[in-house]
PDB file of C-alpha atoms and ligand atoms in Angstrom:
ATOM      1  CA  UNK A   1       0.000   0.000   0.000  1.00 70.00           C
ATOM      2  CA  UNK A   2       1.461   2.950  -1.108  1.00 85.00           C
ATOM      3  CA  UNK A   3       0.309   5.917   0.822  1.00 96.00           C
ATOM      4  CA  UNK A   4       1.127   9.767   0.060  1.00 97.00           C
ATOM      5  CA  UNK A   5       3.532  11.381   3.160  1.00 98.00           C
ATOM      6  CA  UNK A   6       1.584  14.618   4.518  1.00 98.00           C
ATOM      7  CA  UNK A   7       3.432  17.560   6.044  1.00 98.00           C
ATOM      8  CA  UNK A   8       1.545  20.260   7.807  1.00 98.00           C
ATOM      9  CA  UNK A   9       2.443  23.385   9.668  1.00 98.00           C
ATOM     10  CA  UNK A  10       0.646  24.109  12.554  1.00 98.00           C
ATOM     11  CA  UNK A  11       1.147  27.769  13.269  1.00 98.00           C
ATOM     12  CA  UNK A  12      -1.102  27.498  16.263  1.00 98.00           C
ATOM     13  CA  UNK A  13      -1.086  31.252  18.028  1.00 98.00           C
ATOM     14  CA  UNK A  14       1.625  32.750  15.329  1.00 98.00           C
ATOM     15  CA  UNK A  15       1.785  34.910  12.343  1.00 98.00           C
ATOM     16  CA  UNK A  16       0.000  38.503  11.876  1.00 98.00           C
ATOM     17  CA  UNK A  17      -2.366  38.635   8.466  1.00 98.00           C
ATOM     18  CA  UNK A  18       1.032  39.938   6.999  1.00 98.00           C
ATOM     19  CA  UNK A  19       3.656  37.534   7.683  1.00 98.00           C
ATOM     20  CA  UNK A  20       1.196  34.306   7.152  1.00 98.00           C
ATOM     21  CA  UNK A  21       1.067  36.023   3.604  1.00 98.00           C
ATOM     22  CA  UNK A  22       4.515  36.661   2.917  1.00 98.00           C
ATOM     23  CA  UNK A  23       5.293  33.137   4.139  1.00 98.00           C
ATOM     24  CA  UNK A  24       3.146  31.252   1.702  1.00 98.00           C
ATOM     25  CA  UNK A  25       4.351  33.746  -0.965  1.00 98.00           C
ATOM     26  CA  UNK A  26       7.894  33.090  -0.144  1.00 98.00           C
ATOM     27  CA  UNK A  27       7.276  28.993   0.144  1.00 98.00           C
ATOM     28  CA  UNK A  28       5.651  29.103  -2.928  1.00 97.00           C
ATOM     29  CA  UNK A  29       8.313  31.017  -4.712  1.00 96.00           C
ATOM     30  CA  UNK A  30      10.944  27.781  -3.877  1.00 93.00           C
ATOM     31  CA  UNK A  31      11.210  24.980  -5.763  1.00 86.00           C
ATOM     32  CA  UNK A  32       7.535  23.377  -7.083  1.00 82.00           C
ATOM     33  CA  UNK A  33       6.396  20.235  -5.049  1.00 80.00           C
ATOM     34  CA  UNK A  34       6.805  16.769  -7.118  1.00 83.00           C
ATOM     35  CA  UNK A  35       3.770  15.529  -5.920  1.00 88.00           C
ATOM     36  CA  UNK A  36       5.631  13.338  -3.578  1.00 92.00           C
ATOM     37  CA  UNK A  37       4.495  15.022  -0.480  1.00 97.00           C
ATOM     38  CA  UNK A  38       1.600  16.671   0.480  1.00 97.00           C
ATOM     39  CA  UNK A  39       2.067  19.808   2.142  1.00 98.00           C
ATOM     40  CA  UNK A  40      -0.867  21.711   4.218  1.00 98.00           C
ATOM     41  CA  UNK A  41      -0.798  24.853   5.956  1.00 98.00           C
ATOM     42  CA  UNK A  42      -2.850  25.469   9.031  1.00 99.00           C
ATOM     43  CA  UNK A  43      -2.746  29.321   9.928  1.00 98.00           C
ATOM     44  CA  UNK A  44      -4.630  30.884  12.327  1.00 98.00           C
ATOM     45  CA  UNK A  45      -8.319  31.954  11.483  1.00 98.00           C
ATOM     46  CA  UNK A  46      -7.410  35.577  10.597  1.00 98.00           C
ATOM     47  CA  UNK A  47      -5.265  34.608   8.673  1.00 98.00           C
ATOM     48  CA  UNK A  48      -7.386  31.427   6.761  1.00 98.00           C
ATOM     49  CA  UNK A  49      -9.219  33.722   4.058  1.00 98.00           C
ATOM     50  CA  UNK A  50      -5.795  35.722   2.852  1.00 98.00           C
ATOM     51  CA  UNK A  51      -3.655  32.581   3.213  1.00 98.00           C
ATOM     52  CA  UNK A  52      -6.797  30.505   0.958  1.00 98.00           C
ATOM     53  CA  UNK A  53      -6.713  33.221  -1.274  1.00 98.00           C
ATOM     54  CA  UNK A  54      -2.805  33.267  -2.262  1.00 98.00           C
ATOM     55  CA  UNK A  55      -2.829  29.569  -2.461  1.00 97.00           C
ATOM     56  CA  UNK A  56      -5.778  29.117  -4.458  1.00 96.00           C
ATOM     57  CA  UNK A  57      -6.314  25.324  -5.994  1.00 93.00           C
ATOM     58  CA  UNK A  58      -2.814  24.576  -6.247  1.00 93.00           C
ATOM     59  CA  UNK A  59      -0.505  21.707  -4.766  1.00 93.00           C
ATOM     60  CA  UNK A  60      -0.686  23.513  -1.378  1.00 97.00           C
ATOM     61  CA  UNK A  61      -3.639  23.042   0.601  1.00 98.00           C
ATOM     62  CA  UNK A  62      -5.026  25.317   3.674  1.00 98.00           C
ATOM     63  CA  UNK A  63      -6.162  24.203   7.134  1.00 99.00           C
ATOM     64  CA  UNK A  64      -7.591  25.601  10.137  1.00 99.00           C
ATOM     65  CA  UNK A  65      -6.384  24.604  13.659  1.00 99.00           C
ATOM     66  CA  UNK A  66     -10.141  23.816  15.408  1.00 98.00           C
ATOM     67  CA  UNK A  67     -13.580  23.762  14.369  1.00 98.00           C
ATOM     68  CA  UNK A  68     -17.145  23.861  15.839  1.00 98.00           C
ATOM     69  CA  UNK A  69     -19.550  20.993  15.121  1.00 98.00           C
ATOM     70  CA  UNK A  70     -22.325  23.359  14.091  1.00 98.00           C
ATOM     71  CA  UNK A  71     -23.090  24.569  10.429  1.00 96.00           C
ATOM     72  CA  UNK A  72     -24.464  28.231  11.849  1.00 97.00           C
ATOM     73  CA  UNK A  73     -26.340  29.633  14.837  1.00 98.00           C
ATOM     74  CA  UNK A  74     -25.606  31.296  18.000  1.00 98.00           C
ATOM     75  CA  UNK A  75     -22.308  29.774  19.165  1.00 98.00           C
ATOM     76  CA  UNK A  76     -20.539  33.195  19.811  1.00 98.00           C
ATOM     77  CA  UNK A  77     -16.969  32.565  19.337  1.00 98.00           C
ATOM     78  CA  UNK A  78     -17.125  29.347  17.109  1.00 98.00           C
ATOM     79  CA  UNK A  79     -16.044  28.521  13.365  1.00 98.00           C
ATOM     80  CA  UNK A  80     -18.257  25.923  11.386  1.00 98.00           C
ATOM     81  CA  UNK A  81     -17.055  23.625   9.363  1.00 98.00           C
ATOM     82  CA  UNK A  82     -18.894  25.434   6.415  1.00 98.00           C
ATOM     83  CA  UNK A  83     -16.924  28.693   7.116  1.00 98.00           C
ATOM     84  CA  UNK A  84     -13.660  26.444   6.556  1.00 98.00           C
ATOM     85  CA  UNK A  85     -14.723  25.178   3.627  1.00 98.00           C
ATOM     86  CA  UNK A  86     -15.698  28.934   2.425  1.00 97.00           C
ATOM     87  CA  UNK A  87     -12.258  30.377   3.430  1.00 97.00           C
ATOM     88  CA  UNK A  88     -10.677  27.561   1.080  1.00 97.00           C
ATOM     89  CA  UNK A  89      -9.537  25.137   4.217  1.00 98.00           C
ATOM     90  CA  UNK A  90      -9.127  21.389   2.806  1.00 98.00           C
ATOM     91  CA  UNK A  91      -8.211  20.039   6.603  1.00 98.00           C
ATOM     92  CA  UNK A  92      -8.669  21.050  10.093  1.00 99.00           C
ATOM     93  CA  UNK A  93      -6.482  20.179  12.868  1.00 99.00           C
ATOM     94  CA  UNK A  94      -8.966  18.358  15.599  1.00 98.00           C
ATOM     95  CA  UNK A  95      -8.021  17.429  19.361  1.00 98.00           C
ATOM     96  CA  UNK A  96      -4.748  18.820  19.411  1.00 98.00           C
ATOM     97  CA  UNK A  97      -3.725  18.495  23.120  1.00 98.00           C
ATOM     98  CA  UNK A  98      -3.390  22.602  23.390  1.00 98.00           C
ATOM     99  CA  UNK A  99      -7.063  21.900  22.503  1.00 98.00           C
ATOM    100  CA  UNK A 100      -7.117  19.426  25.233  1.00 98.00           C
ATOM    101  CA  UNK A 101      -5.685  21.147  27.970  1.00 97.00           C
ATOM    102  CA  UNK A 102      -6.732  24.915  27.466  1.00 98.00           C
ATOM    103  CA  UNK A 103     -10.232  24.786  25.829  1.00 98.00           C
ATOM    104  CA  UNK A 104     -12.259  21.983  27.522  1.00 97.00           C
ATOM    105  CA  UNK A 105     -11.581  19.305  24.155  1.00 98.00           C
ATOM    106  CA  UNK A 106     -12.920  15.862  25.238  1.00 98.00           C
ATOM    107  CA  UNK A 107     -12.797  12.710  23.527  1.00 98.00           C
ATOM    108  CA  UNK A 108     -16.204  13.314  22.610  1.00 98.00           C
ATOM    109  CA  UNK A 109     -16.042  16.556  21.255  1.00 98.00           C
ATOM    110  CA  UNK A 110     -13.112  15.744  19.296  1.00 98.00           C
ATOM    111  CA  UNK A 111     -15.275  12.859  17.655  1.00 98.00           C
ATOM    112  CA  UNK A 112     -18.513  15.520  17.273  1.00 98.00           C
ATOM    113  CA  UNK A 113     -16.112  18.163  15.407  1.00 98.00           C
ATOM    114  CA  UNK A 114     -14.454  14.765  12.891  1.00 98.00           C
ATOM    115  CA  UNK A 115     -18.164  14.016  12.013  1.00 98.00           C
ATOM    116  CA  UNK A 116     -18.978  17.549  11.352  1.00 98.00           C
ATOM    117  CA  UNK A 117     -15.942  18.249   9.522  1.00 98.00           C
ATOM    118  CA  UNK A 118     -16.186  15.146   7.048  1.00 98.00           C
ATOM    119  CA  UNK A 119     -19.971  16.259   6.574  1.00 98.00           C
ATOM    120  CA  UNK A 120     -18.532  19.380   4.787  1.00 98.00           C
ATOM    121  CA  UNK A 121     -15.967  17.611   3.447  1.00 98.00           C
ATOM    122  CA  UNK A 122     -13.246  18.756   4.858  1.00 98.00           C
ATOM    123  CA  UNK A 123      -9.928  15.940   6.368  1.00 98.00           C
ATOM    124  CA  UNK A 124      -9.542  16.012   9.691  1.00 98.00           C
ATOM    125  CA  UNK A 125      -6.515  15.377  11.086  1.00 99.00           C
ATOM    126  CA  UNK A 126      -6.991  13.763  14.385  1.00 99.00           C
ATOM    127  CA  UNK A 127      -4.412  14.922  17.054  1.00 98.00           C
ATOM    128  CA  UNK A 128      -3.690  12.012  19.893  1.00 98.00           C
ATOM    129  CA  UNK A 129      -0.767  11.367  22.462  1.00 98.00           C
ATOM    130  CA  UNK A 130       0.106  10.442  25.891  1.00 98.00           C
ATOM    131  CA  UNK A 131       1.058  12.809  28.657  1.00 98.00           C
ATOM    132  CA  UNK A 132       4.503  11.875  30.172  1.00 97.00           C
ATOM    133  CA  UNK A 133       3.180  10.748  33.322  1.00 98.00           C
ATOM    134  CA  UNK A 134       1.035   8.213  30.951  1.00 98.00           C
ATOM    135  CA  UNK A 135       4.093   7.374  29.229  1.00 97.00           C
ATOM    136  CA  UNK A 136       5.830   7.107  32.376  1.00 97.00           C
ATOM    137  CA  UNK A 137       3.268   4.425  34.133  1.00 98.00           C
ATOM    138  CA  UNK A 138       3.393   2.320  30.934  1.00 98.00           C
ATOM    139  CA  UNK A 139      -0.260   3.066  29.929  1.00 98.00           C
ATOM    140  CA  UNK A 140       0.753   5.341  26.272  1.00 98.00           C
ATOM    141  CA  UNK A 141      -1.308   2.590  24.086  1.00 98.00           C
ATOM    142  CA  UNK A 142      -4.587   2.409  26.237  1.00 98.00           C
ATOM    143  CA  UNK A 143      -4.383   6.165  26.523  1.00 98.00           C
ATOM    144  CA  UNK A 144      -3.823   6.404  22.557  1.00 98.00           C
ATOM    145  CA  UNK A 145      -6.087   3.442  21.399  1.00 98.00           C
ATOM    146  CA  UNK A 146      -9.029   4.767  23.930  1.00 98.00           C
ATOM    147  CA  UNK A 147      -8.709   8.329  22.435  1.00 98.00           C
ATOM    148  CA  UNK A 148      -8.600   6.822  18.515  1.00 98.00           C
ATOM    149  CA  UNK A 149     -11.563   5.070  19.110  1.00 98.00           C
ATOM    150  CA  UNK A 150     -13.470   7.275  20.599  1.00 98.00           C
ATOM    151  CA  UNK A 151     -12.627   9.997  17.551  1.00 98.00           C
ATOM    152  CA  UNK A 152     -13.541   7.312  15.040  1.00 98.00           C
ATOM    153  CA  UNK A 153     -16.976   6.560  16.447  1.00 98.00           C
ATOM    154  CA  UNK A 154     -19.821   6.371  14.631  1.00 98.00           C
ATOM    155  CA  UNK A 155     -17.999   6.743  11.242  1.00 98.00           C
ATOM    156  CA  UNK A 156     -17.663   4.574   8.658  1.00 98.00           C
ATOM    157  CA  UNK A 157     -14.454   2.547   7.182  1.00 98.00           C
ATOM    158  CA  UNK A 158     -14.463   4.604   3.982  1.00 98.00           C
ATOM    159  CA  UNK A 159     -14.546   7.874   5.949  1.00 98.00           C
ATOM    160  CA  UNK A 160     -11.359   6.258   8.350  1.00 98.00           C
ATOM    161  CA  UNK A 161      -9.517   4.916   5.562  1.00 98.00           C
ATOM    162  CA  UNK A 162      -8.850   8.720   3.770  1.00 98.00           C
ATOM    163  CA  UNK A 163      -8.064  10.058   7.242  1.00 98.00           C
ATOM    164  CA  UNK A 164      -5.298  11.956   8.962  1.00 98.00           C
ATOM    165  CA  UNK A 165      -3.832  11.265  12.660  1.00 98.00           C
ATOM    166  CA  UNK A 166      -1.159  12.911  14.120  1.00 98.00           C
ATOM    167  CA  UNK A 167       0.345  10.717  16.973  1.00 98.00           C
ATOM    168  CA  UNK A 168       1.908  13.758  19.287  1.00 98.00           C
ATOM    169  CA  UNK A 169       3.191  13.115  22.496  1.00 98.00           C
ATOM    170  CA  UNK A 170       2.153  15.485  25.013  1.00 98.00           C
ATOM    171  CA  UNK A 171       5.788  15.823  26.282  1.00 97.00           C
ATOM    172  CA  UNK A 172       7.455  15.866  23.291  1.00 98.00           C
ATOM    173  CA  UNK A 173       5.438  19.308  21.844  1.00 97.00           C
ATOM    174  CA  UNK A 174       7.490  22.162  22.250  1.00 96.00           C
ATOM    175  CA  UNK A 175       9.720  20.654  24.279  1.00 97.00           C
ATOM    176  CA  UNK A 176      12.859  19.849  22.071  1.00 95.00           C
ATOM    177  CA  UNK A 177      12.565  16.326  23.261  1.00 96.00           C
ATOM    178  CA  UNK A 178      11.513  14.152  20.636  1.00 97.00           C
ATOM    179  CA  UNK A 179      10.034  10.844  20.626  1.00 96.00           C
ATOM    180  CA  UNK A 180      12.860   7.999  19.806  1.00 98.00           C
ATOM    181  CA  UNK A 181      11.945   7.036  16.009  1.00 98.00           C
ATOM    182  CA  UNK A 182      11.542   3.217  17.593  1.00 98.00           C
ATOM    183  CA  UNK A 183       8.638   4.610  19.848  1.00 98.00           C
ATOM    184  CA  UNK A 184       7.160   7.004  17.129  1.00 98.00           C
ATOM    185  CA  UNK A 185       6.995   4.195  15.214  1.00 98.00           C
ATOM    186  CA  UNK A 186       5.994   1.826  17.752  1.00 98.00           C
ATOM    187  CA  UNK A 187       2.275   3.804  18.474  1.00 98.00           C
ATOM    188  CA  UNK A 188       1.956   4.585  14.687  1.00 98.00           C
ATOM    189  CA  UNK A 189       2.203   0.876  14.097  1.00 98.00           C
ATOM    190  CA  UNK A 190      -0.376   0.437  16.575  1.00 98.00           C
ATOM    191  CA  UNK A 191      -2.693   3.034  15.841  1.00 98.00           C
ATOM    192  CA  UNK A 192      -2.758   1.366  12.403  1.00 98.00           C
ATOM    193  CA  UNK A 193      -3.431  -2.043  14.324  1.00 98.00           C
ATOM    194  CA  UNK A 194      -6.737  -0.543  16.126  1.00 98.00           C
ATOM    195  CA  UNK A 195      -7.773   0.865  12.590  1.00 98.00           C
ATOM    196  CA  UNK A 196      -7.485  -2.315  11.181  1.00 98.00           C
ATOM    197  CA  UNK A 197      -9.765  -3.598  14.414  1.00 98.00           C
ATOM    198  CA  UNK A 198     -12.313  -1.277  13.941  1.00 98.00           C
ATOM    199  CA  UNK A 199     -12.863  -0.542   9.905  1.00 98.00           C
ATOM    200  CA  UNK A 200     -10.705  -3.352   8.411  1.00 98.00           C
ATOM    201  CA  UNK A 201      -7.431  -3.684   6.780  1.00 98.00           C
ATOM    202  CA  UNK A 202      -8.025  -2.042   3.995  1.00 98.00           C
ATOM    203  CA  UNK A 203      -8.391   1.580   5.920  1.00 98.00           C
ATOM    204  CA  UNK A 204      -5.460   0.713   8.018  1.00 98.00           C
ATOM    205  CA  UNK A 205      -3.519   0.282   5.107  1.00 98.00           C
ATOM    206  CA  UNK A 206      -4.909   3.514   3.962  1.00 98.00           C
ATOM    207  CA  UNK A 207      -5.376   6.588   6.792  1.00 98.00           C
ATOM    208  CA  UNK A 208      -2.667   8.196   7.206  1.00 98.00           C
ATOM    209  CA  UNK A 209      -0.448   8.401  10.596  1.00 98.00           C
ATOM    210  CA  UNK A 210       1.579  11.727  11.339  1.00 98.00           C
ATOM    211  CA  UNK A 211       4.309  12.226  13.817  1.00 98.00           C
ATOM    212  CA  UNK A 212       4.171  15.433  15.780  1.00 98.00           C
ATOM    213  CA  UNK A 213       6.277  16.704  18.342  1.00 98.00           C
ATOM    214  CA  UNK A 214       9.572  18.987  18.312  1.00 97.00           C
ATOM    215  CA  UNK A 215      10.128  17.806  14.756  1.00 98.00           C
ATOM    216  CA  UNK A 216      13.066  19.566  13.461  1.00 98.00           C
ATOM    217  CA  UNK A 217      14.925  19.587   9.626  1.00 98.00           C
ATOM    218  CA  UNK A 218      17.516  17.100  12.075  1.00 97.00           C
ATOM    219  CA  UNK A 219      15.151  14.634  13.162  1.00 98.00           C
ATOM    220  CA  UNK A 220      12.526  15.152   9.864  1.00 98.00           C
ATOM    221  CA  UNK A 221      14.293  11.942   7.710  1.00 98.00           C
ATOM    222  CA  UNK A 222      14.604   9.173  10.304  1.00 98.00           C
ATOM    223  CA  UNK A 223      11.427  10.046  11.697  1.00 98.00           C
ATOM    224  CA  UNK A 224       9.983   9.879   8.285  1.00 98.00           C
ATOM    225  CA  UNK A 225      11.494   6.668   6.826  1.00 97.00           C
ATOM    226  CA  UNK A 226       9.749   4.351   9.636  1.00 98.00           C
ATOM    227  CA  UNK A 227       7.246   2.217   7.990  1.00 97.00           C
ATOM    228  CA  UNK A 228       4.340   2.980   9.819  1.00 98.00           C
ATOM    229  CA  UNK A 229       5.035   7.342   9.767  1.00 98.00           C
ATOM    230  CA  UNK A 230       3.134   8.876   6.854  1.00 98.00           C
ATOM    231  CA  UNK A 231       4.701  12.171   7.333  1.00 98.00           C
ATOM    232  CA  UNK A 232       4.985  14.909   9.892  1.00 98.00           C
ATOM    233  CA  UNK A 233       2.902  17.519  11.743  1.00 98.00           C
ATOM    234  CA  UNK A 234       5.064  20.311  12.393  1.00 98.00           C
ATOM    235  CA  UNK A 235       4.687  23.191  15.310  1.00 98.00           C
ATOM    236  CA  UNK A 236       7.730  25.434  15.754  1.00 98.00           C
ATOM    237  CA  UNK A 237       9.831  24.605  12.956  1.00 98.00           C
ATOM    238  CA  UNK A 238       7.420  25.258  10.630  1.00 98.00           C
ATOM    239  CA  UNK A 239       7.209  29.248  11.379  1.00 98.00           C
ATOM    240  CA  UNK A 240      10.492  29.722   9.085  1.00 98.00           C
ATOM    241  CA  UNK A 241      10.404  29.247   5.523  1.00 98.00           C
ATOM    242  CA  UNK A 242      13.577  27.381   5.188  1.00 98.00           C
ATOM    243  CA  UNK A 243      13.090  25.021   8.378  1.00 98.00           C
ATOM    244  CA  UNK A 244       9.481  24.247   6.605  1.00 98.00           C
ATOM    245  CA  UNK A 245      10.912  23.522   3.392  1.00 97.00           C
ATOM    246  CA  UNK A 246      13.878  21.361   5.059  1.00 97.00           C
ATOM    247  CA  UNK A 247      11.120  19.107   6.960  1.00 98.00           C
ATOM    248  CA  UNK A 248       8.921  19.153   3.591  1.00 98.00           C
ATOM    249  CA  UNK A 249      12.341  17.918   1.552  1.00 97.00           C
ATOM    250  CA  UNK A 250      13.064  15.237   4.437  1.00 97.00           C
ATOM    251  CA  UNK A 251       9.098  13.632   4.023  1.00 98.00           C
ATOM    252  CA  UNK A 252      10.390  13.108   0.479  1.00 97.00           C
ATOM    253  CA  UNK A 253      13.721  11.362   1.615  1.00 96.00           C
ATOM    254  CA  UNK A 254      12.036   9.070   3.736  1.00 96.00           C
ATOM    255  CA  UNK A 255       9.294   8.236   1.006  1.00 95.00           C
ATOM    256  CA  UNK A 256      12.634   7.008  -0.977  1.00 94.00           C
ATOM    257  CA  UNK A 257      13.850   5.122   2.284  1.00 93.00           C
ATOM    258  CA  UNK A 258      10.618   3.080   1.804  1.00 91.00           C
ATOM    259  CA  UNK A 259      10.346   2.505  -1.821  1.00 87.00           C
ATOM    260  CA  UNK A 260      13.770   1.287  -1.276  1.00 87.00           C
ATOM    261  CA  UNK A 261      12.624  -1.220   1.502  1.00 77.00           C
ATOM    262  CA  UNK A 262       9.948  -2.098  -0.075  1.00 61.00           C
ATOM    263  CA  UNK A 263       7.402  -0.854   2.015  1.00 51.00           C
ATOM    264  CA  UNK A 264       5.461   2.065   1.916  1.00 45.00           C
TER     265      UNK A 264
HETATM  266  P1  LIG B   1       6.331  21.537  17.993  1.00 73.41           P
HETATM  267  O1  LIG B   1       6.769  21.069  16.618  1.00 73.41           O
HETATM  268  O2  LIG B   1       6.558  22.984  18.217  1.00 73.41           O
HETATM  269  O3  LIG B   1       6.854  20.639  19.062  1.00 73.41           O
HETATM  270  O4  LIG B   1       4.737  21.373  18.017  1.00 73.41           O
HETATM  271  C1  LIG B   1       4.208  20.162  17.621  1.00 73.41           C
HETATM  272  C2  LIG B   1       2.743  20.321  17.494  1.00 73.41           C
HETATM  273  O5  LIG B   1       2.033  20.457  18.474  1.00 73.41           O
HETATM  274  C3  LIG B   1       2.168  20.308  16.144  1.00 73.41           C
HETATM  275  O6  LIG B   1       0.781  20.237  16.199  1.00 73.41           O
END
């Protein structure tokens, strides 16, 4: 099963209207993308319509960092998925743990927000990871399976198959400390196993699983080339043009790695 690598930036609280503009127009100005990777950008919401606008329908595709369940009504503060789809956003980032931890996300609003989002057609891309005390007592893949399944609820195995997960552990986000590539690849390989429980093998062998946390232009390749590591959600290092591109150019060396192997 050969499955596309993904690289997005998640600006998350960076980036006036201004320099989110000159960013994409700079990133688009490099070298074209060779359809080997697909790159996504995730500004904030200011910034979603301008962004949309300079990217347009080409090879780059926008995404927003949250999203309400709602289409419209009186949810002062929220976004719909509709209004994503109108600003030009192809994804949207749900349950990231900054989500989590500062804005009240459960497990079951991260699985409301997935089914609204796919009802407007937009790809989520769910965020899940252990917190280092989890890690710590040895519990990482109940905390990860039990938050995968409850995000997946209710859908069906064709929606789960062209999906997006981010595996991002909680203490490896900002932190400089990365996850090992042996334990990235470790709960990637078993968040594909509880796909394949839950929609069949066919959808595991097709949703895609990202690695996010403190991924740098260093780290981007090995990270990349593990078997079960579909590409990359980036925080920090994706605020500079260069360190983007870098991380964007490493998804592409790892999807060599695996032809190589054989896998992929
Ligand atoms: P950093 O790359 O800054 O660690 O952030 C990772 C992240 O949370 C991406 O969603």
């Amino acid at each position: 099963m050969v499955r596309r690598m993904i690289v997005a930036a998640n600006w998350k609280m960076h980036k006036t209207l201004g320099e989110a503009v000159a960013f994409v127009r700079d990133f688009l100005a490099g070298p074209p993308e060779d359809g080997t990777v697909e790159v996504v950008i995730c500004p904030p919401f200011t910034a979603l319509a301008d962004v949309g606008r300079v990217l347009g329908d080409g090879a780059v595709a926008l995404g927003a960092q949250d999203v309400f369940w709602e289409t419209e009504g009186a949810y002062t503060g929220a976004v719909s998925p509709l209004m994503l789809r109108d600003a030009g956003c192809r994804y949207v980032i749900v349950g990231h743990s900054e989500r989590r931890q500062y804005f009240g996300e459960t497990d079951t609003t991260v699985n409301r927000k997935v089914q609204a989002a796919l009802g407007q057609g937009l790809t989520p891309i769910i965020c899940v990871g252990e917190q280092l005390a989890q890690r710590e007592a040895g519990i990482t893949m109940q905390v990860i399976g039990r938050q995968m399944e409850a995000a997946l609820a209710g859908l069906t195995p064709a929606q789960i198959a062209g999906l997006v997960v981010a595996y991002e552990p909680v203490w490896a986000i900002g932190t400089g400390r990365t996850a090992s590539e042996a334990d990235a690849q470790e709960a990637a390989r078993f968040l594909r196993q509880v796909v394949a429980r839950l929609a069949g093998e066919e959808a595991a062998g097709r949703i895609r699983i990202q690695y996010g946390g403190s991924v740098t232009p260093a780290n981007a390749v090995g990270l990349m080339s593990q078997p079960d590591i579909d590409g990359a959600l980036v925080g920090g290092a994706s605020l500079k043009v260069e360190s983007f591109r870098s991380i964007v150019a490493a998804a592409r060396q790892g999807a060599a790695a695996k032809r190589g192997k054989g896998e992929g």
